[in-house]
Amino acid sequence: MASERTFVAIKPDGVQRGLVANILGRFERKGFTLVGLKMLTPSRPLAEQHYGVHRQRPFFGGLVEFITSGPVVAMVWEGDGVIAGARALIGATKPLEAAPGTIRGDLAVDIGRNVIHGSDGPDTAQFEIGLWFQPEELNSWTPADHSWRAEA
């Protein structure tokens, strides 16, 4: 599987509850490489663009209000199969349906407060990375343990 990048954001509830280190550690332990990281309170225009696909849905306003309510930790992760891998780590959108051991299964309390966002496919990842990060904010580097990983 080819190396790819994905966008992940720890939402305001995850930041407020002090879950940032726990969540970052899960991605690091999985072997993914962190290539972009910043903390910000999203502007309304950024949030509306991010959730634009839901613009006509009744919950759109609530999504925008929530994501702009406090700091978010925005990240770009890189690795083989990182998009699918991140989705597996994150778990189902509805916390009650998320498997134990996933971030949402272990940490989320409600669908409206589900701690984390992750891109759902390559096109979405590319769009979201470009929306949240400038190219110069991303790093390309090789972790020291790269040579230890199995070659497929």
PDB file of C-alpha atoms in Angstrom:
ATOM      1  CA  MET A   1       0.000   0.000   0.000  1.00  0.00           C
ATOM      2  CA  ALA A   2       1.325   3.441  -0.933  1.00  0.00           C
ATOM      3  CA  SER A   3       2.126   6.144   1.581  1.00  0.00           C
ATOM      4  CA  GLU A   4      -0.570   8.799   1.817  1.00  0.00           C
ATOM      5  CA  ARG A   5      -1.627  11.690   4.023  1.00  0.00           C
ATOM      6  CA  THR A   6      -4.810  12.346   5.946  1.00  0.00           C
ATOM      7  CA  PHE A   7      -6.319  15.152   8.001  1.00  0.00           C
ATOM      8  CA  VAL A   8      -7.334  14.562  11.614  1.00  0.00           C
ATOM      9  CA  ALA A   9      -8.705  17.112  14.087  1.00  0.00           C
ATOM     10  CA  ILE A  10      -9.266  16.795  17.800  1.00  0.00           C
ATOM     11  CA  LYS A  11     -12.491  18.710  18.338  1.00  0.00           C
ATOM     12  CA  PRO A  12     -13.141  21.233  21.126  1.00  0.00           C
ATOM     13  CA  ASP A  13     -14.547  18.564  23.452  1.00  0.00           C
ATOM     14  CA  GLY A  14     -11.396  16.457  23.110  1.00  0.00           C
ATOM     15  CA  VAL A  15      -9.163  19.465  23.782  1.00  0.00           C
ATOM     16  CA  GLN A  16     -11.302  20.623  26.738  1.00  0.00           C
ATOM     17  CA  ARG A  17     -11.242  17.142  28.280  1.00  0.00           C
ATOM     18  CA  GLY A  18      -7.437  16.891  28.079  1.00  0.00           C
ATOM     19  CA  LEU A  19      -7.386  14.028  25.549  1.00  0.00           C
ATOM     20  CA  VAL A  20      -4.815  15.446  23.115  1.00  0.00           C
ATOM     21  CA  ALA A  21      -1.794  13.423  24.292  1.00  0.00           C
ATOM     22  CA  ASN A  22      -3.827  10.219  24.513  1.00  0.00           C
ATOM     23  CA  ILE A  23      -5.067  10.618  20.935  1.00  0.00           C
ATOM     24  CA  LEU A  24      -1.689  11.626  19.459  1.00  0.00           C
ATOM     25  CA  GLY A  25      -0.094   8.637  21.165  1.00  0.00           C
ATOM     26  CA  ARG A  26      -2.530   6.231  19.539  1.00  0.00           C
ATOM     27  CA  PHE A  27      -1.522   7.447  16.063  1.00  0.00           C
ATOM     28  CA  GLU A  28       2.188   7.356  16.929  1.00  0.00           C
ATOM     29  CA  ARG A  29       1.955   3.848  18.373  1.00  0.00           C
ATOM     30  CA  LYS A  30       0.220   2.714  15.184  1.00  0.00           C
ATOM     31  CA  GLY A  31       3.328   3.821  13.306  1.00  0.00           C
ATOM     32  CA  PHE A  32       1.949   6.835  11.462  1.00  0.00           C
ATOM     33  CA  THR A  33       4.138   9.914  11.001  1.00  0.00           C
ATOM     34  CA  LEU A  34       2.964  13.333  12.173  1.00  0.00           C
ATOM     35  CA  VAL A  35       3.791  15.857   9.436  1.00  0.00           C
ATOM     36  CA  GLY A  36       1.581  18.796  10.472  1.00  0.00           C
ATOM     37  CA  LEU A  37       0.256  20.010  13.814  1.00  0.00           C
ATOM     38  CA  LYS A  38      -1.342  23.210  15.064  1.00  0.00           C
ATOM     39  CA  MET A  39      -3.877  24.403  17.586  1.00  0.00           C
ATOM     40  CA  LEU A  40      -6.435  27.030  16.628  1.00  0.00           C
ATOM     41  CA  THR A  41      -9.986  28.127  17.192  1.00  0.00           C
ATOM     42  CA  PRO A  42     -11.522  27.777  13.725  1.00  0.00           C
ATOM     43  CA  SER A  43     -13.151  30.796  12.137  1.00  0.00           C
ATOM     44  CA  ARG A  44     -16.748  30.534  10.997  1.00  0.00           C
ATOM     45  CA  PRO A  45     -15.741  30.654   7.286  1.00  0.00           C
ATOM     46  CA  LEU A  46     -13.220  27.823   7.830  1.00  0.00           C
ATOM     47  CA  ALA A  47     -15.838  25.727   9.641  1.00  0.00           C
ATOM     48  CA  GLU A  48     -18.445  26.374   6.951  1.00  0.00           C
ATOM     49  CA  GLN A  49     -16.009  25.294   4.240  1.00  0.00           C
ATOM     50  CA  HIS A  50     -14.955  22.232   6.218  1.00  0.00           C
ATOM     51  CA  TYR A  51     -18.556  21.102   6.733  1.00  0.00           C
ATOM     52  CA  GLY A  52     -19.776  22.406   3.358  1.00  0.00           C
ATOM     53  CA  VAL A  53     -20.940  18.966   2.252  1.00  0.00           C
ATOM     54  CA  HIS A  54     -23.557  19.145   5.051  1.00  0.00           C
ATOM     55  CA  ARG A  55     -24.701  22.698   4.271  1.00  0.00           C
ATOM     56  CA  GLN A  56     -28.273  21.644   3.386  1.00  0.00           C
ATOM     57  CA  ARG A  57     -28.684  19.344   6.373  1.00  0.00           C
ATOM     58  CA  PRO A  58     -30.520  20.486   9.510  1.00  0.00           C
ATOM     59  CA  PHE A  59     -27.498  19.837  11.745  1.00  0.00           C
ATOM     60  CA  PHE A  60     -25.096  22.049   9.710  1.00  0.00           C
ATOM     61  CA  GLY A  61     -25.487  25.087  11.998  1.00  0.00           C
ATOM     62  CA  GLY A  62     -24.817  23.009  15.086  1.00  0.00           C
ATOM     63  CA  LEU A  63     -21.653  21.522  13.560  1.00  0.00           C
ATOM     64  CA  VAL A  64     -20.320  24.974  12.738  1.00  0.00           C
ATOM     65  CA  GLU A  65     -21.210  26.375  16.166  1.00  0.00           C
ATOM     66  CA  PHE A  66     -19.536  23.492  17.957  1.00  0.00           C
ATOM     67  CA  ILE A  67     -16.289  23.372  15.960  1.00  0.00           C
ATOM     68  CA  THR A  68     -15.849  27.155  16.390  1.00  0.00           C
ATOM     69  CA  SER A  69     -16.610  27.044  20.132  1.00  0.00           C
ATOM     70  CA  GLY A  70     -13.026  26.477  21.229  1.00  0.00           C
ATOM     71  CA  PRO A  71      -9.568  25.264  20.298  1.00  0.00           C
ATOM     72  CA  VAL A  72      -9.089  22.410  17.849  1.00  0.00           C
ATOM     73  CA  VAL A  73      -5.865  20.454  17.332  1.00  0.00           C
ATOM     74  CA  ALA A  74      -5.443  20.055  13.572  1.00  0.00           C
ATOM     75  CA  MET A  75      -3.049  17.386  12.316  1.00  0.00           C
ATOM     76  CA  VAL A  76      -1.765  15.791   9.151  1.00  0.00           C
ATOM     77  CA  TRP A  77      -0.613  12.178   9.447  1.00  0.00           C
ATOM     78  CA  GLU A  78       1.335  10.229   6.853  1.00  0.00           C
ATOM     79  CA  GLY A  79       1.844   6.515   6.278  1.00  0.00           C
ATOM     80  CA  ASP A  80       0.881   3.448   4.346  1.00  0.00           C
ATOM     81  CA  GLY A  81      -2.903   3.181   4.412  1.00  0.00           C
ATOM     82  CA  VAL A  82      -3.163   6.086   6.846  1.00  0.00           C
ATOM     83  CA  ILE A  83      -6.645   7.161   5.688  1.00  0.00           C
ATOM     84  CA  ALA A  84      -8.242   3.774   6.374  1.00  0.00           C
ATOM     85  CA  GLY A  85      -5.985   3.243   9.381  1.00  0.00           C
ATOM     86  CA  ALA A  86      -7.014   6.535  10.953  1.00  0.00           C
ATOM     87  CA  ARG A  87     -10.695   5.755  10.367  1.00  0.00           C
ATOM     88  CA  ALA A  88     -10.216   2.410  12.110  1.00  0.00           C
ATOM     89  CA  LEU A  89      -8.459   4.079  15.072  1.00  0.00           C
ATOM     90  CA  ILE A  90     -11.188   6.729  15.299  1.00  0.00           C
ATOM     91  CA  GLY A  91     -14.197   4.369  15.229  1.00  0.00           C
ATOM     92  CA  ALA A  92     -17.809   4.861  14.211  1.00  0.00           C
ATOM     93  CA  THR A  93     -19.304   8.356  14.190  1.00  0.00           C
ATOM     94  CA  LYS A  94     -21.885   7.403  16.819  1.00  0.00           C
ATOM     95  CA  PRO A  95     -19.973   6.626  20.018  1.00  0.00           C
ATOM     96  CA  LEU A  96     -22.473   3.953  21.077  1.00  0.00           C
ATOM     97  CA  GLU A  97     -21.700   2.109  17.815  1.00  0.00           C
ATOM     98  CA  ALA A  98     -17.926   2.598  18.064  1.00  0.00           C
ATOM     99  CA  ALA A  99     -15.960  -0.488  19.039  1.00  0.00           C
ATOM    100  CA  PRO A 100     -14.100  -0.588  22.349  1.00  0.00           C
ATOM    101  CA  GLY A 101     -10.449   0.247  21.742  1.00  0.00           C
ATOM    102  CA  THR A 102     -11.267   2.950  19.203  1.00  0.00           C
ATOM    103  CA  ILE A 103     -10.920   6.605  20.125  1.00  0.00           C
ATOM    104  CA  ARG A 104     -14.663   7.217  19.977  1.00  0.00           C
ATOM    105  CA  GLY A 105     -15.470   3.875  21.588  1.00  0.00           C
ATOM    106  CA  ASP A 106     -13.242   4.692  24.539  1.00  0.00           C
ATOM    107  CA  LEU A 107     -13.507   8.473  24.830  1.00  0.00           C
ATOM    108  CA  ALA A 108     -16.571   9.952  23.090  1.00  0.00           C
ATOM    109  CA  VAL A 109     -19.844  10.505  24.907  1.00  0.00           C
ATOM    110  CA  ASP A 110     -22.347  11.658  22.261  1.00  0.00           C
ATOM    111  CA  ILE A 111     -22.613  11.936  18.477  1.00  0.00           C
ATOM    112  CA  GLY A 112     -22.482  15.723  18.829  1.00  0.00           C
ATOM    113  CA  ARG A 113     -19.423  15.482  21.066  1.00  0.00           C
ATOM    114  CA  ASN A 114     -17.477  12.686  19.434  1.00  0.00           C
ATOM    115  CA  VAL A 115     -13.971  14.050  20.154  1.00  0.00           C
ATOM    116  CA  ILE A 116     -12.312  13.690  16.748  1.00  0.00           C
ATOM    117  CA  HIS A 117     -12.642  14.112  12.994  1.00  0.00           C
ATOM    118  CA  GLY A 118     -10.795  12.186  10.304  1.00  0.00           C
ATOM    119  CA  SER A 119     -10.931  12.430   6.522  1.00  0.00           C
ATOM    120  CA  ASP A 120     -13.067   9.699   4.960  1.00  0.00           C
ATOM    121  CA  GLY A 121     -11.179   9.241   1.683  1.00  0.00           C
ATOM    122  CA  PRO A 122      -8.318  10.485  -0.500  1.00  0.00           C
ATOM    123  CA  ASP A 123     -10.244  13.378  -2.089  1.00  0.00           C
ATOM    124  CA  THR A 124     -11.561  14.561   1.262  1.00  0.00           C
ATOM    125  CA  ALA A 125      -8.102  14.271   2.820  1.00  0.00           C
ATOM    126  CA  GLN A 126      -6.554  16.386   0.075  1.00  0.00           C
ATOM    127  CA  PHE A 127      -9.317  19.013   0.389  1.00  0.00           C
ATOM    128  CA  GLU A 128      -9.160  19.176   4.194  1.00  0.00           C
ATOM    129  CA  ILE A 129      -5.361  19.305   4.355  1.00  0.00           C
ATOM    130  CA  GLY A 130      -5.395  22.203   1.875  1.00  0.00           C
ATOM    131  CA  LEU A 131      -8.121  23.947   3.838  1.00  0.00           C
ATOM    132  CA  TRP A 132      -6.448  23.743   7.241  1.00  0.00           C
ATOM    133  CA  PHE A 133      -2.733  23.892   6.326  1.00  0.00           C
ATOM    134  CA  GLN A 134      -0.481  25.898   4.039  1.00  0.00           C
ATOM    135  CA  PRO A 135       2.098  23.760   2.183  1.00  0.00           C
ATOM    136  CA  GLU A 136       4.965  25.312   4.177  1.00  0.00           C
ATOM    137  CA  GLU A 137       3.307  24.155   7.434  1.00  0.00           C
ATOM    138  CA  LEU A 138       3.793  20.503   6.470  1.00  0.00           C
ATOM    139  CA  ASN A 139       7.013  18.588   7.034  1.00  0.00           C
ATOM    140  CA  SER A 140       8.481  15.713   5.075  1.00  0.00           C
ATOM    141  CA  TRP A 141      10.761  13.592   7.194  1.00  0.00           C
ATOM    142  CA  THR A 142      11.719   9.989   7.777  1.00  0.00           C
ATOM    143  CA  PRO A 143      11.385   8.593  11.289  1.00  0.00           C
ATOM    144  CA  ALA A 144      14.513   6.887  12.611  1.00  0.00           C
ATOM    145  CA  ASP A 145      12.673   3.566  12.926  1.00  0.00           C
ATOM    146  CA  HIS A 146      11.645   3.596   9.240  1.00  0.00           C
ATOM    147  CA  SER A 147      14.405   1.155   8.333  1.00  0.00           C
ATOM    148  CA  TRP A 148      13.118  -1.236  11.013  1.00  0.00           C
ATOM    149  CA  ARG A 149       9.643  -1.470   9.516  1.00  0.00           C
ATOM    150  CA  ALA A 150       8.885  -4.480   7.342  1.00  0.00           C
ATOM    151  CA  GLU A 151       9.030  -3.894   3.623  1.00  0.00           C
ATOM    152  CA  ALA A 152       6.028  -5.332   1.764  1.00  0.00           C
TER     153      ALA A 152
END
